[in-house]
Coordinates of C-alpha atoms and ligand atoms in Angstrom, one line a residue:
X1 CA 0.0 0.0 0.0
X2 CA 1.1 3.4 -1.0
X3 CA -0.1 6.1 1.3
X4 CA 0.4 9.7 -0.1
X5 CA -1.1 13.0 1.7
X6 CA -3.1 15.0 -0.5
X7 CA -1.8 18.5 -1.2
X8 CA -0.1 18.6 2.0
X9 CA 1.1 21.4 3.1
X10 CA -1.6 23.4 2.1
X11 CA -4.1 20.6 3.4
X12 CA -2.1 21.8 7.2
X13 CA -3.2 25.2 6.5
X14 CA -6.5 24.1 5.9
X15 CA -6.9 21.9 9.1
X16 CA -5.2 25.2 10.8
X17 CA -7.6 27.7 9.8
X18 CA -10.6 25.4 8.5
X19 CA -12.4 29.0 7.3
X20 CA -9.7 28.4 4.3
X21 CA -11.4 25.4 2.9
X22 CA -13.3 26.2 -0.3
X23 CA -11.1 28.9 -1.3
X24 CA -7.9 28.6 -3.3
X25 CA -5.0 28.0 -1.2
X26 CA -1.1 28.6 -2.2
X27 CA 1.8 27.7 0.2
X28 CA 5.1 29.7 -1.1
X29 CA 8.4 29.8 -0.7
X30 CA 8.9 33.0 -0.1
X31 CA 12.4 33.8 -1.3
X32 CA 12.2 37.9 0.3
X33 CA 13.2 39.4 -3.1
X34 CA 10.0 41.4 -3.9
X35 CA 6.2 40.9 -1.8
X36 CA 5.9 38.2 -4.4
X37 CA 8.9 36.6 -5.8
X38 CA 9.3 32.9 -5.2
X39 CA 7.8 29.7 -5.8
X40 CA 4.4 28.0 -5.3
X41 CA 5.6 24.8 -3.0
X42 CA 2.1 23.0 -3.2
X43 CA -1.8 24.6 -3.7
X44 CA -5.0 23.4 -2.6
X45 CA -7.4 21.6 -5.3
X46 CA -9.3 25.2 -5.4
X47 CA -6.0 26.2 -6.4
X48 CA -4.8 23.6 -8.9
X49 CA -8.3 24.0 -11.0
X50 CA -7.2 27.8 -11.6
X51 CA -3.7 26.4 -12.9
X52 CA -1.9 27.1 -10.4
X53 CA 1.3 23.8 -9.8
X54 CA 4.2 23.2 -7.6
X55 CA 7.1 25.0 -8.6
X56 CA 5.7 27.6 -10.3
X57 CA 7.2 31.3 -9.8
X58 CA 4.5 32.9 -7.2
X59 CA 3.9 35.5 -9.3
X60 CA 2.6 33.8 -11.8
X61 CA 0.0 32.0 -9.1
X62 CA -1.1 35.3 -8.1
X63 CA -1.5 36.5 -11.4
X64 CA -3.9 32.8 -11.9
X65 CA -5.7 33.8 -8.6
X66 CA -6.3 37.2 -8.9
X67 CA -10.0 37.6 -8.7
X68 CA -10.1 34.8 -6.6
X69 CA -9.9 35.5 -3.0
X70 CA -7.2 33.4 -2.6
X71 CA -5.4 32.8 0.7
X72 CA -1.6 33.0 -0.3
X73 CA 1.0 31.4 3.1
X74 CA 4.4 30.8 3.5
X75 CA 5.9 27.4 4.2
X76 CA 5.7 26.9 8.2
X77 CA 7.7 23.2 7.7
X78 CA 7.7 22.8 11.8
X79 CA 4.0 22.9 11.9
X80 CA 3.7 20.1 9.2
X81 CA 6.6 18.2 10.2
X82 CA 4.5 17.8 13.6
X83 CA 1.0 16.7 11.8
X84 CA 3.2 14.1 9.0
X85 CA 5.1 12.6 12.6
X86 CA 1.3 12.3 14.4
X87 CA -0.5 10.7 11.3
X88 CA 3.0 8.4 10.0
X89 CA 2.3 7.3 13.7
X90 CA -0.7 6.4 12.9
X91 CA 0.0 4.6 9.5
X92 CA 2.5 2.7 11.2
X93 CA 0.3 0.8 13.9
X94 CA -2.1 -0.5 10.4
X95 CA 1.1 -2.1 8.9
X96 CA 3.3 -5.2 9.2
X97 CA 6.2 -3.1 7.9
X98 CA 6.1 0.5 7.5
X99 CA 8.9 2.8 5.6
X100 CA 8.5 6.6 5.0
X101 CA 9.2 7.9 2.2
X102 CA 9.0 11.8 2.3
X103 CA 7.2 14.4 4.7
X104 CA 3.6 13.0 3.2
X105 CA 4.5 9.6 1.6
X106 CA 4.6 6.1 3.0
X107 CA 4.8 2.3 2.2
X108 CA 2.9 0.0 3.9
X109 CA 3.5 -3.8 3.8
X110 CA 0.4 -5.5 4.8
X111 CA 0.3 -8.6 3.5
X112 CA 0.3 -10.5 6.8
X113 CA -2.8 -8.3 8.4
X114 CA -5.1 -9.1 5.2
X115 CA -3.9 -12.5 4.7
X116 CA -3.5 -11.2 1.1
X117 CA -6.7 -10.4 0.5
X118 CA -7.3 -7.2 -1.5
X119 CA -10.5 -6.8 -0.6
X120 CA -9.2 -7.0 3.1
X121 CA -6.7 -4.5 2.1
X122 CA -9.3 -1.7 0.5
X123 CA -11.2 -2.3 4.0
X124 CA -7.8 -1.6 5.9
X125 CA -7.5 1.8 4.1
X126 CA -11.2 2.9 4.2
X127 CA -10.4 2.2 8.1
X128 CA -7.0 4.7 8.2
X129 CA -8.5 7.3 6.2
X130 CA -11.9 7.3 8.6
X131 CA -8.8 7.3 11.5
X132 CA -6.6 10.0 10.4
X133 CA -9.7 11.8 9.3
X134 CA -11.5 11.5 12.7
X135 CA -8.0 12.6 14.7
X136 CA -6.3 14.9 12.1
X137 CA -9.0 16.1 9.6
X138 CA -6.4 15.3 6.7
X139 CA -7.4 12.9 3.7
X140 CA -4.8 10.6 2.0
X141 CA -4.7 9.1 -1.5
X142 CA -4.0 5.1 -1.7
X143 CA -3.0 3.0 -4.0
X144 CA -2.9 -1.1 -3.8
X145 CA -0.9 -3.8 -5.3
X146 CA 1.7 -6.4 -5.6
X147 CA 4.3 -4.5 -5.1
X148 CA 5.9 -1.1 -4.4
X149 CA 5.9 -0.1 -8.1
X150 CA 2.2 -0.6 -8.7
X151 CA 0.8 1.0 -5.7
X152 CA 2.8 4.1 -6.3
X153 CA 1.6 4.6 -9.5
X154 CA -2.5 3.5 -8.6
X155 CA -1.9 6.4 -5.6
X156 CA -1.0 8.6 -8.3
X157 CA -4.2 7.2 -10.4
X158 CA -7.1 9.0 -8.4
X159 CA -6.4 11.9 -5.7
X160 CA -7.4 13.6 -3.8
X161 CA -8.9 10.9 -1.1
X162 CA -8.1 8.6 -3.5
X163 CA -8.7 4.4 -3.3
X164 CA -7.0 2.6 -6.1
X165 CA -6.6 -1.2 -6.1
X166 CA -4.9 -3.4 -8.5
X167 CA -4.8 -6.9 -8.2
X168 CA -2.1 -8.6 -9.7
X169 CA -4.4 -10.2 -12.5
X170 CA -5.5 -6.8 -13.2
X171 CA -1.9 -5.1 -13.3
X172 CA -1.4 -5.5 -17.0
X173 CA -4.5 -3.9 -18.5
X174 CA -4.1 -1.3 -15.6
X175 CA -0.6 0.0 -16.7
X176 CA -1.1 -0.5 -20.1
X177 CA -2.8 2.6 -21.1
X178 CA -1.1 5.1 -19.3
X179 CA 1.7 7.0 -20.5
X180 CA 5.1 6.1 -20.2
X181 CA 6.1 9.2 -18.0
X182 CA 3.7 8.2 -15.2
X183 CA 6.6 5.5 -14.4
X184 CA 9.2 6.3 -11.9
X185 CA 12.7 7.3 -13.5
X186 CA 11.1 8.6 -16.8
X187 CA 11.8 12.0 -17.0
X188 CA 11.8 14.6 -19.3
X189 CA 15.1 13.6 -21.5
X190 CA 14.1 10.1 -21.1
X191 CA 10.3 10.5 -22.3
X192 CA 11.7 12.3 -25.5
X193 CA 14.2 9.2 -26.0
X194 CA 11.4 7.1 -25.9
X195 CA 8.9 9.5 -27.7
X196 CA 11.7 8.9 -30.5
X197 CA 11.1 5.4 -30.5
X198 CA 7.5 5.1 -30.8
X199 CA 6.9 4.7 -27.3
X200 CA 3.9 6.5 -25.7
X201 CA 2.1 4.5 -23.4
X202 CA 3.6 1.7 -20.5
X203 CA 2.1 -1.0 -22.9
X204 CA 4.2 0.4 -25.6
X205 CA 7.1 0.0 -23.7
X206 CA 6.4 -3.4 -21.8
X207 CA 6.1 -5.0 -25.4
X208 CA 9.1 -2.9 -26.6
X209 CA 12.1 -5.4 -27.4
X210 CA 14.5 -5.5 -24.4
X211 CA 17.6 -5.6 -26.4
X212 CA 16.6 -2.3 -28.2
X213 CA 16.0 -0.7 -25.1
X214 CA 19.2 -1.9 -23.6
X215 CA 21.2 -0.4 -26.6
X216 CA 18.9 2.8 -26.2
X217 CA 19.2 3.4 -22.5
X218 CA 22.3 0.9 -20.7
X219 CA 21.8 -2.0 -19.2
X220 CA 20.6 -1.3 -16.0
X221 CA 17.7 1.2 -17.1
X222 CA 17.1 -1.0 -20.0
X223 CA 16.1 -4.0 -18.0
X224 CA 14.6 -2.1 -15.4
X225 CA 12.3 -0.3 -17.4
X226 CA 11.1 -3.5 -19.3
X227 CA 10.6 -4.9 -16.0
X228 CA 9.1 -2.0 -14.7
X229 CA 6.4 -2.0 -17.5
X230 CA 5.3 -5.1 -16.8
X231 CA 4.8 -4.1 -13.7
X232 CA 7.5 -6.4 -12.2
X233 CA 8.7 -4.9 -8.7
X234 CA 10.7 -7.0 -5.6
X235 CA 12.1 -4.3 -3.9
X236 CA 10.7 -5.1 -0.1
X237 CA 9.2 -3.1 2.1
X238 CA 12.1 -1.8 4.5
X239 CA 11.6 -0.4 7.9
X240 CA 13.8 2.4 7.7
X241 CA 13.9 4.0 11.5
X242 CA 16.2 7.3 11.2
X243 CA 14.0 8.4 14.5
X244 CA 16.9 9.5 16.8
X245 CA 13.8 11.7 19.1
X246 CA 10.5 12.5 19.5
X247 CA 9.3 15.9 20.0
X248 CA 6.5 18.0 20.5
X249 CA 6.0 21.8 21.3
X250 CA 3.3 23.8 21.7
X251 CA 2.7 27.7 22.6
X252 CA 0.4 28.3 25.7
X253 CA -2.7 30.6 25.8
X254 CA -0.5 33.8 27.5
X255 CA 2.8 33.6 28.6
X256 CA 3.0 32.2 32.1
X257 CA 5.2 31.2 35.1
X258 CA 2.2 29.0 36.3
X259 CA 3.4 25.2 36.8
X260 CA 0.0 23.8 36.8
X261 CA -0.5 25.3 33.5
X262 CA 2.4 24.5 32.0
X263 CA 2.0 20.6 33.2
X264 CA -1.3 20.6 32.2
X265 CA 0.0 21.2 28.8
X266 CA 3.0 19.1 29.5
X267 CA 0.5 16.3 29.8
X268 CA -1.1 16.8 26.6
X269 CA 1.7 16.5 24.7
X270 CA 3.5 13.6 27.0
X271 CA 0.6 11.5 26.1
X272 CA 1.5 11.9 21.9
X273 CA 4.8 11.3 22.5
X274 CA 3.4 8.2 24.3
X275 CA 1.5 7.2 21.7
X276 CA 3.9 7.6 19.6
X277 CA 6.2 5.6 20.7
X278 CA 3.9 2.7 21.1
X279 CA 3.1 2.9 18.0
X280 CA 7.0 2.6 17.1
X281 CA 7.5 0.3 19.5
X282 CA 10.1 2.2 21.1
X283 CA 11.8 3.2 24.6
X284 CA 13.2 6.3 25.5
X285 CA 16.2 6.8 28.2
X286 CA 16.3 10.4 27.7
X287 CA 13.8 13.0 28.2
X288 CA 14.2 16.8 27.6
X289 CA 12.0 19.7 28.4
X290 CA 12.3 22.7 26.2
X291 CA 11.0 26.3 27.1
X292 CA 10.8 29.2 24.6
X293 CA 10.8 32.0 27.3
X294 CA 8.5 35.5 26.8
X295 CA 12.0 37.1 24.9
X296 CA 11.9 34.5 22.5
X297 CA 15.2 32.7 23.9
X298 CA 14.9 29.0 23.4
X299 CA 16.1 26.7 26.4
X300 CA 16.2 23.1 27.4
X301 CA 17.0 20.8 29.8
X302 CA 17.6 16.9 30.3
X303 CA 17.8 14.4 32.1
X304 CA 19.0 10.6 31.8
X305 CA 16.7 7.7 32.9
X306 CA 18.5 4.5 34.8
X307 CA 16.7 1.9 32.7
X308 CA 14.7 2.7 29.1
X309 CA 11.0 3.5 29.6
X310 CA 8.0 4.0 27.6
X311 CA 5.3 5.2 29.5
X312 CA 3.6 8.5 30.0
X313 CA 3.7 8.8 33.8
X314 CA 7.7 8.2 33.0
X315 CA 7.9 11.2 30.5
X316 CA 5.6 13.3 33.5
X317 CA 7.3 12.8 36.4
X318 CA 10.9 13.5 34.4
X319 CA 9.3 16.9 33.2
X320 CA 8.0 17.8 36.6
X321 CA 11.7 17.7 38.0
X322 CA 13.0 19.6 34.6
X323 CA 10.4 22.5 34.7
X324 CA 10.5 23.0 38.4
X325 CA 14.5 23.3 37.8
X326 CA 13.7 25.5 34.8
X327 CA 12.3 27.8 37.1
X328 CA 14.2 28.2 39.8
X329 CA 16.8 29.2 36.4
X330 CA 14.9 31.9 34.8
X331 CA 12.6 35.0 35.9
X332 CA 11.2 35.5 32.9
X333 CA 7.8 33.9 32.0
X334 CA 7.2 31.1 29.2
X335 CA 5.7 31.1 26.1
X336 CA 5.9 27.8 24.7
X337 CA 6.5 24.5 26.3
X338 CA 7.8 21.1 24.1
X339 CA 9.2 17.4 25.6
X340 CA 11.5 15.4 23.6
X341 CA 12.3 11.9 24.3
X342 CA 15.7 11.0 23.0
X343 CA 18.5 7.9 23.0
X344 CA 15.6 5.6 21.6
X345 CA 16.0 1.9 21.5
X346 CA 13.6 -1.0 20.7
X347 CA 13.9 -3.3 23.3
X348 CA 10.9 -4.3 25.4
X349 CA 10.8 -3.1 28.9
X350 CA 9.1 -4.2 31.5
X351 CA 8.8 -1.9 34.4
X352 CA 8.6 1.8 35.0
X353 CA 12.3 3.4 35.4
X354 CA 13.2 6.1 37.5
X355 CA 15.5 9.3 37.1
X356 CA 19.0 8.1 38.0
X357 CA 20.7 11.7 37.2
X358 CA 20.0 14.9 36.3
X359 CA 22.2 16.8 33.4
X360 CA 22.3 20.5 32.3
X361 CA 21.8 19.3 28.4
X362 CA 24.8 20.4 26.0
X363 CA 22.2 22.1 23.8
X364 CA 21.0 24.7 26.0
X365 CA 21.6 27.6 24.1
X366 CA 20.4 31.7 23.1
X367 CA 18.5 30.6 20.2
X368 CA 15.8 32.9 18.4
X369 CA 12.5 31.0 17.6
Ligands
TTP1 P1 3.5 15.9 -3.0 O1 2.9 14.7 -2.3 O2 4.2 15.7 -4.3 O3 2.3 17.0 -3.3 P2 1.1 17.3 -2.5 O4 0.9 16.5 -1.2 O5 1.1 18.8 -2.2 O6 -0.1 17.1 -3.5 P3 -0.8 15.7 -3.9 O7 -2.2 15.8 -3.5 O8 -0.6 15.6 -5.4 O9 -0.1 14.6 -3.2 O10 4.5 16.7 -2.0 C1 4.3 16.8 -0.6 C2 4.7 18.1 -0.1 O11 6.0 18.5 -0.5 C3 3.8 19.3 -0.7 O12 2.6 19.5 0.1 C4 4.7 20.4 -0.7 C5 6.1 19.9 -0.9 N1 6.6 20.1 -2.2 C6 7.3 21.2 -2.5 O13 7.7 22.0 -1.6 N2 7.7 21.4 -3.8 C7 7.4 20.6 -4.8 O14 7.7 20.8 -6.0 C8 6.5 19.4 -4.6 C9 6.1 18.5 -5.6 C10 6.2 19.2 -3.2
MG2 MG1 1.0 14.4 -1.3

């Protein structure tokens, strides 16, 4: 299963400020030139109907959108890296093996969990979209098949909020029609090679003699994109956990020196970072508490835990200790509050650890958020 957010970023803004939704939405990169010199990094489908693409110069968007009442934003890549880490969490707990792919994209292996059924697999993804949807308010577009190959491209077949299934009997007369480009590695030099030869459509090029398209294109890209034509992919699944921490920060209602506030949205986000490290399977033995104080100095402190841990109360009663340390530090009051849990492992744990020692964390530093 292929799992690809629809127009993500923009999507974020959408969930942000949900009085957004219906108009067009463009999210820039803003490049401080001139009020509108940059490119468009992704639009809303309001957008895209206009004409308006990833990529394109921002003026040009404008220029698509002027009558529109469109809502033009600037990349905020913190705020979506936070939603893509809370719903990936989610996607992971419906797979056997899970591997992430980008900021919106992600593999799922889940043969094991339908006992390869494909109907059993369309019923998994109707039940994570109705999930994310229900938690996040964000829709996905999915695409199913034999392999890695073929679910990319039957994700790319129907969006947004997309379900595409292609059983491996069906894989041939699915790729067949579409053009060749739609296949991963064909890009624009490469489509007017094969334009050259007579090659439009993936069915062209799956009946295209191999030799021919050795000699045309090497060896390796010769073979792979017979195979890839005939929508022949092994390439596994592969858990690939980069994860070194888990973090989340939030900004309180008014800046405050109150503890009980602070904890009480301490305990908000210990509970995601719980969640989500169920969901990984995975034990912290570091926790950190980070403070962005009212002059906009960021701070943090750590501390190391004796054995590796995984529960919530673990993550609280660590943070307790930090904040009430991170007070006695500072006079000024906070504006936002965040918990990291770092030096992640996978075994299992059994019981609860406690704090063994307290450290002053080598990245406490004067930096402007
Ligand atoms: P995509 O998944 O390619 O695009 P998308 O999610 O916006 O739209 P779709 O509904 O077609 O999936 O990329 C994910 C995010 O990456 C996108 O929201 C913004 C960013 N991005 C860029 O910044 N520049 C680009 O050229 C592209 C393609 C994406
Ligand atoms: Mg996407």
């Amino acid at each position: 299963m292929l799992a690809d957010i629809d127009y993500f970023f923009a999507q974020c803004e959408e969930v942000r400020n949900p009085a957004f939704k219906g108009k067009p939405v463009v999210v820039g990169v803003y490049s401080g030139r001139t009020s509108s010199s940059g490119v468009v990094s992704t639009a809303n489908y309001v957008a895209r109907s206009f004409g308006v693409k990833s990529g394109m110069p921002l003026y040009l968007a404008l220029k698509k959108l002027e009558h529109q009442d469109a809502i033009f934003l600037p990349v905020d890549y913190d705020f979506y890296q936070q939603v893509s880490d809370r719903i990936m969490a989610l996607f992971r707990t419906y797979a056997d093996v899970f591997e992430q792919v980008g900021i919106d994209e992600a593999y799922l292996d889940v043969t094991k969990k339908v006992q390869e059924s494909f109907e059993a697999a369309a019923d998994l993804a109707l039940r994570m979209k109705h999930d994310v949807d229900s938690r996040e308010h964000i829709t996905f577009s999915v695409g199913i098949g034999p392999n890695k190959l073929v679910a990319k491209i039957a994700a790319d077949q129907q969006k947004p909020n997309g379900l595409t299934v292609v059983k491996p009997s069906e894989v041939q007369a699915f790729l067949n029609p579409l053009p060749v480009e739609r296949l991963l590695g064909v890009g624009q030099k490469t489509l007017r090679k094969m334009q050259l030869l007579g090659i439009k459509t993936i069915g062209d090029l799956a009946s295209f003699d191999v030799q021919k398209l050795v000699d045309a294109f090497g060896k390796a890209l010769g073979v792979y994109f017979h195979n890839a034509a005939n929508g022949l992919d092994d390439a596994p699944v592969s858990q690939v956990d980069s994860v070194e921490s888990i973090s989340r920060i939030s900004t309180l209602k008014e800046d405050t020196r109150d503890v009980p506030i602070m904890l009480e949205r301490i305990t908000k986000l210990a509970e995601e970072v719980q969640k989500e490290l169920s969901a990984r399977r995975m034990n912290f033995r570091q926790v950190s508490v980070m403070l962005v104080t009212t002059d906009l100095t960021a701070k943090s402190r750590s501390l190391t835990l004796e054995r590796p841990a995984r529960d919530a109360e673990s993550i609280l009663t660590s943070t307790r200790v930090l904040l009430e340390k991170f007070l006695q530090d500072s006079a000024l009051p906070v504006r936002r509050v965040g918990i990291k849990v770092s030096r992640l492992t996978r075994e299992e744990v059994s019981q609860k650890s406690l704090t063994s020692f307290m450290q002053e964390s080598p990245d406490t530093r004067n930096s402007k958020l």
